[in-house]
């Protein structure tokens, strides 16, 4: 929460008032996550911060429009960075072959950082509020909004599937 929500809030507090005073407009770009749109398994604390940033951004989208400041919320899914290999989940053995298979699947779906950056620049140029770095997240969010019951079913199944890796209680 300190990094993912309060960090952007401190940036906003520092830079937006001078942007308003300068009366030249501009763009505010906040980086959320697919976890700020979808209920991804094991992401409760992370999702809380990213959903919070989504809320802040949505309010500012309307508040700052009169000042000519566009607000963009980047919602990346999997991006191929070294972070993928450094994330630790309590109780999960990353060396387990089944866990390794999920990590490999994640890495196959991950977009290169350059592709994510290009999507962000394109979104800003088009003044798009929600900026997706991959179409799977765009589809997932659309699907979650249009088909609530199937979304809930799939997310519960995903959570159950992930929970197989937890040690017995």
C-alpha positions as YAML, in Angstrom:
chain: A
units: angstrom
residues:
- id: 1
  name: UNK
  ca: [0.00, 0.00, 0.00]
- id: 2
  name: UNK
  ca: [2.86, 2.41, 0.81]
- id: 3
  name: UNK
  ca: [4.50, 1.84, -2.57]
- id: 4
  name: UNK
  ca: [1.62, 0.97, -4.91]
- id: 5
  name: UNK
  ca: [-0.98, 3.45, -3.64]
- id: 6
  name: UNK
  ca: [0.67, 6.08, -1.47]
- id: 7
  name: UNK
  ca: [3.68, 6.42, -3.84]
- id: 8
  name: UNK
  ca: [1.49, 7.58, -6.74]
- id: 9
  name: UNK
  ca: [-0.57, 9.75, -4.39]
- id: 10
  name: UNK
  ca: [2.61, 11.53, -3.26]
- id: 11
  name: UNK
  ca: [3.62, 12.02, -6.90]
- id: 12
  name: UNK
  ca: [0.16, 13.45, -7.63]
- id: 13
  name: UNK
  ca: [0.37, 15.78, -4.61]
- id: 14
  name: UNK
  ca: [3.77, 17.01, -5.77]
- id: 15
  name: UNK
  ca: [3.23, 17.45, -9.51]
- id: 16
  name: UNK
  ca: [-0.45, 18.07, -10.19]
- id: 17
  name: UNK
  ca: [-0.85, 21.42, -8.33]
- id: 18
  name: UNK
  ca: [2.03, 23.01, -10.34]
- id: 19
  name: UNK
  ca: [0.54, 21.53, -13.54]
- id: 20
  name: UNK
  ca: [-2.78, 23.19, -12.74]
- id: 21
  name: UNK
  ca: [-1.06, 26.48, -11.88]
- id: 22
  name: UNK
  ca: [0.93, 26.43, -15.15]
- id: 23
  name: UNK
  ca: [-2.36, 26.20, -17.12]
- id: 24
  name: UNK
  ca: [-0.70, 24.17, -19.91]
- id: 25
  name: UNK
  ca: [-2.55, 20.90, -19.40]
- id: 26
  name: UNK
  ca: [-0.66, 17.65, -19.63]
- id: 27
  name: UNK
  ca: [-1.03, 14.02, -18.69]
- id: 28
  name: UNK
  ca: [-1.02, 12.05, -15.47]
- id: 29
  name: UNK
  ca: [-0.12, 8.39, -15.97]
- id: 30
  name: UNK
  ca: [-0.71, 5.96, -13.11]
- id: 31
  name: UNK
  ca: [0.43, 2.35, -13.37]
- id: 32
  name: UNK
  ca: [-2.03, -0.07, -11.81]
- id: 33
  name: UNK
  ca: [-2.27, -3.73, -12.78]
- id: 34
  name: UNK
  ca: [-4.60, -6.40, -14.05]
- id: 35
  name: UNK
  ca: [-4.98, -7.05, -10.32]
- id: 36
  name: UNK
  ca: [-6.64, -3.63, -10.09]
- id: 37
  name: UNK
  ca: [-9.38, -4.83, -12.43]
- id: 38
  name: UNK
  ca: [-9.69, -8.56, -11.77]
- id: 39
  name: UNK
  ca: [-9.75, -10.73, -8.64]
- id: 40
  name: UNK
  ca: [-6.52, -12.62, -9.28]
- id: 41
  name: UNK
  ca: [-5.77, -15.47, -6.86]
- id: 42
  name: UNK
  ca: [-3.46, -14.64, -3.95]
- id: 43
  name: UNK
  ca: [-3.38, -10.94, -4.76]
- id: 44
  name: UNK
  ca: [-5.52, -9.53, -1.93]
- id: 45
  name: UNK
  ca: [-3.11, -6.91, -0.56]
- id: 46
  name: UNK
  ca: [-1.67, -6.08, -3.98]
- id: 47
  name: UNK
  ca: [-5.18, -5.80, -5.44]
- id: 48
  name: UNK
  ca: [-6.27, -3.50, -2.62]
- id: 49
  name: UNK
  ca: [-3.52, -1.04, -3.52]
- id: 50
  name: UNK
  ca: [-4.11, -1.31, -7.27]
- id: 51
  name: UNK
  ca: [-7.92, -1.04, -6.97]
- id: 52
  name: UNK
  ca: [-7.28, 2.01, -4.75]
- id: 53
  name: UNK
  ca: [-5.11, 3.60, -7.43]
- id: 54
  name: UNK
  ca: [-7.83, 2.85, -9.93]
- id: 55
  name: UNK
  ca: [-10.34, 4.73, -7.75]
- id: 56
  name: UNK
  ca: [-8.03, 7.73, -7.31]
- id: 57
  name: UNK
  ca: [-7.36, 7.82, -11.05]
- id: 58
  name: UNK
  ca: [-11.01, 7.61, -11.98]
- id: 59
  name: UNK
  ca: [-11.92, 10.54, -9.74]
- id: 60
  name: UNK
  ca: [-8.97, 12.60, -11.00]
- id: 61
  name: UNK
  ca: [-9.94, 11.78, -14.59]
- id: 62
  name: UNK
  ca: [-13.02, 13.95, -14.12]
- id: 63
  name: UNK
  ca: [-11.54, 16.46, -11.65]
- id: 64
  name: UNK
  ca: [-8.54, 17.32, -13.85]
- id: 65
  name: UNK
  ca: [-10.31, 17.41, -17.22]
- id: 66
  name: UNK
  ca: [-11.31, 21.05, -16.72]
- id: 67
  name: UNK
  ca: [-7.59, 21.85, -16.38]
- id: 68
  name: UNK
  ca: [-6.72, 20.10, -19.63]
- id: 69
  name: UNK
  ca: [-4.94, 17.30, -17.79]
- id: 70
  name: UNK
  ca: [-5.65, 13.83, -19.12]
- id: 71
  name: UNK
  ca: [-5.50, 10.92, -16.69]
- id: 72
  name: UNK
  ca: [-4.43, 7.48, -17.84]
- id: 73
  name: UNK
  ca: [-4.53, 4.26, -15.83]
- id: 74
  name: UNK
  ca: [-2.14, 1.65, -17.18]
- id: 75
  name: UNK
  ca: [-3.37, -1.86, -16.40]
- id: 76
  name: UNK
  ca: [-0.62, -4.23, -17.47]
- id: 77
  name: UNK
  ca: [-0.97, -7.95, -17.35]
- id: 78
  name: UNK
  ca: [2.12, -10.12, -17.61]
- id: 79
  name: UNK
  ca: [5.24, -8.18, -18.59]
- id: 80
  name: UNK
  ca: [8.52, -10.01, -19.10]
- id: 81
  name: UNK
  ca: [10.74, -8.42, -16.43]
- id: 82
  name: UNK
  ca: [13.19, -9.85, -13.86]
- id: 83
  name: UNK
  ca: [10.49, -9.32, -11.24]
- id: 84
  name: UNK
  ca: [8.84, -12.55, -12.45]
- id: 85
  name: UNK
  ca: [11.76, -14.56, -11.08]
- id: 86
  name: UNK
  ca: [12.03, -12.71, -7.78]
- id: 87
  name: UNK
  ca: [8.45, -12.79, -6.48]
- id: 88
  name: UNK
  ca: [8.04, -14.99, -3.43]
- id: 89
  name: UNK
  ca: [4.70, -16.24, -2.22]
- id: 90
  name: UNK
  ca: [4.61, -17.44, 1.37]
- id: 91
  name: UNK
  ca: [4.26, -21.20, 1.52]
- id: 92
  name: UNK
  ca: [4.98, -21.77, -2.18]
- id: 93
  name: UNK
  ca: [8.03, -23.73, -3.28]
- id: 94
  name: UNK
  ca: [9.14, -22.09, -6.55]
- id: 95
  name: UNK
  ca: [11.29, -25.14, -7.33]
- id: 96
  name: UNK
  ca: [8.23, -27.45, -7.39]
- id: 97
  name: UNK
  ca: [7.80, -28.66, -10.99]
- id: 98
  name: UNK
  ca: [4.08, -27.79, -10.99]
- id: 99
  name: UNK
  ca: [4.81, -24.26, -9.81]
- id: 100
  name: UNK
  ca: [7.56, -24.02, -12.42]
- id: 101
  name: UNK
  ca: [5.02, -24.97, -15.08]
- id: 102
  name: UNK
  ca: [2.76, -22.07, -14.04]
- id: 103
  name: UNK
  ca: [5.71, -19.68, -14.06]
- id: 104
  name: UNK
  ca: [6.67, -20.85, -17.56]
- id: 105
  name: UNK
  ca: [3.07, -20.38, -18.71]
- id: 106
  name: UNK
  ca: [3.10, -16.86, -17.27]
- id: 107
  name: UNK
  ca: [6.38, -16.05, -19.01]
- id: 108
  name: UNK
  ca: [5.05, -17.31, -22.36]
- id: 109
  name: UNK
  ca: [2.07, -14.94, -22.10]
- id: 110
  name: UNK
  ca: [4.18, -12.03, -20.88]
- id: 111
  name: UNK
  ca: [4.79, -9.17, -23.29]
- id: 112
  name: UNK
  ca: [8.23, -7.60, -23.66]
- id: 113
  name: UNK
  ca: [8.70, -4.31, -21.76]
- id: 114
  name: UNK
  ca: [9.12, -2.49, -25.10]
- id: 115
  name: UNK
  ca: [5.66, -3.64, -26.19]
- id: 116
  name: UNK
  ca: [4.15, -2.50, -22.90]
- id: 117
  name: UNK
  ca: [5.88, 0.90, -23.24]
- id: 118
  name: UNK
  ca: [4.62, 1.31, -26.81]
- id: 119
  name: UNK
  ca: [1.04, 0.57, -25.65]
- id: 120
  name: UNK
  ca: [1.37, 3.20, -22.93]
- id: 121
  name: UNK
  ca: [2.64, 5.87, -25.33]
- id: 122
  name: UNK
  ca: [-0.14, 5.01, -27.79]
- id: 123
  name: UNK
  ca: [-2.75, 5.25, -25.03]
- id: 124
  name: UNK
  ca: [-1.51, 8.66, -23.98]
- id: 125
  name: UNK
  ca: [-1.45, 9.94, -27.57]
- id: 126
  name: UNK
  ca: [-5.05, 8.72, -28.05]
- id: 127
  name: UNK
  ca: [-6.03, 10.14, -24.64]
- id: 128
  name: UNK
  ca: [-7.30, 6.72, -23.53]
- id: 129
  name: UNK
  ca: [-8.21, 6.36, -19.86]
- id: 130
  name: UNK
  ca: [-7.65, 2.58, -19.43]
- id: 131
  name: UNK
  ca: [-4.40, 1.63, -21.13]
- id: 132
  name: UNK
  ca: [-3.97, -2.10, -21.64]
- id: 133
  name: UNK
  ca: [-0.56, -3.56, -22.45]
- id: 134
  name: UNK
  ca: [-2.07, -6.82, -23.71]
- id: 135
  name: UNK
  ca: [-5.41, -7.86, -25.13]
- id: 136
  name: UNK
  ca: [-5.94, -10.68, -22.63]
- id: 137
  name: UNK
  ca: [-6.47, -8.16, -19.83]
- id: 138
  name: UNK
  ca: [-8.75, -6.02, -22.01]
- id: 139
  name: UNK
  ca: [-10.84, -9.14, -22.76]
- id: 140
  name: UNK
  ca: [-10.77, -10.35, -19.15]
- id: 141
  name: UNK
  ca: [-12.04, -7.03, -17.82]
- id: 142
  name: UNK
  ca: [-14.76, -6.82, -20.49]
- id: 143
  name: UNK
  ca: [-15.77, -10.40, -19.73]
- id: 144
  name: UNK
  ca: [-15.87, -9.79, -15.95]
- id: 145
  name: UNK
  ca: [-18.21, -6.82, -16.43]
- id: 146
  name: UNK
  ca: [-20.50, -8.45, -18.97]
- id: 147
  name: UNK
  ca: [-20.67, -11.99, -17.57]
- id: 148
  name: UNK
  ca: [-20.52, -11.75, -13.78]
- id: 149
  name: UNK
  ca: [-21.57, -15.30, -12.91]
- id: 150
  name: UNK
  ca: [-19.16, -17.09, -15.29]
- id: 151
  name: UNK
  ca: [-16.39, -14.69, -14.17]
- id: 152
  name: UNK
  ca: [-17.00, -15.59, -10.52]
- id: 153
  name: UNK
  ca: [-16.98, -19.29, -11.38]
- id: 154
  name: UNK
  ca: [-13.71, -19.08, -13.32]
- id: 155
  name: UNK
  ca: [-12.00, -16.97, -10.65]
- id: 156
  name: UNK
  ca: [-13.04, -19.44, -7.95]
- id: 157
  name: UNK
  ca: [-11.70, -22.32, -10.05]
- id: 158
  name: UNK
  ca: [-8.44, -20.44, -10.60]
- id: 159
  name: UNK
  ca: [-8.14, -19.81, -6.88]
- id: 160
  name: UNK
  ca: [-8.84, -23.48, -6.13]
- id: 161
  name: UNK
  ca: [-6.21, -24.50, -8.70]
- id: 162
  name: UNK
  ca: [-3.59, -22.18, -7.19]
- id: 163
  name: UNK
  ca: [-4.42, -23.37, -3.68]
- id: 164
  name: UNK
  ca: [-3.23, -26.88, -4.54]
- id: 165
  name: UNK
  ca: [0.29, -25.52, -4.08]
- id: 166
  name: UNK
  ca: [-0.29, -24.41, -0.51]
- id: 167
  name: UNK
  ca: [1.08, -26.61, 2.25]
- id: 168
  name: UNK
  ca: [-1.54, -28.59, 4.22]
- id: 169
  name: UNK
  ca: [-3.00, -26.75, 7.18]
...
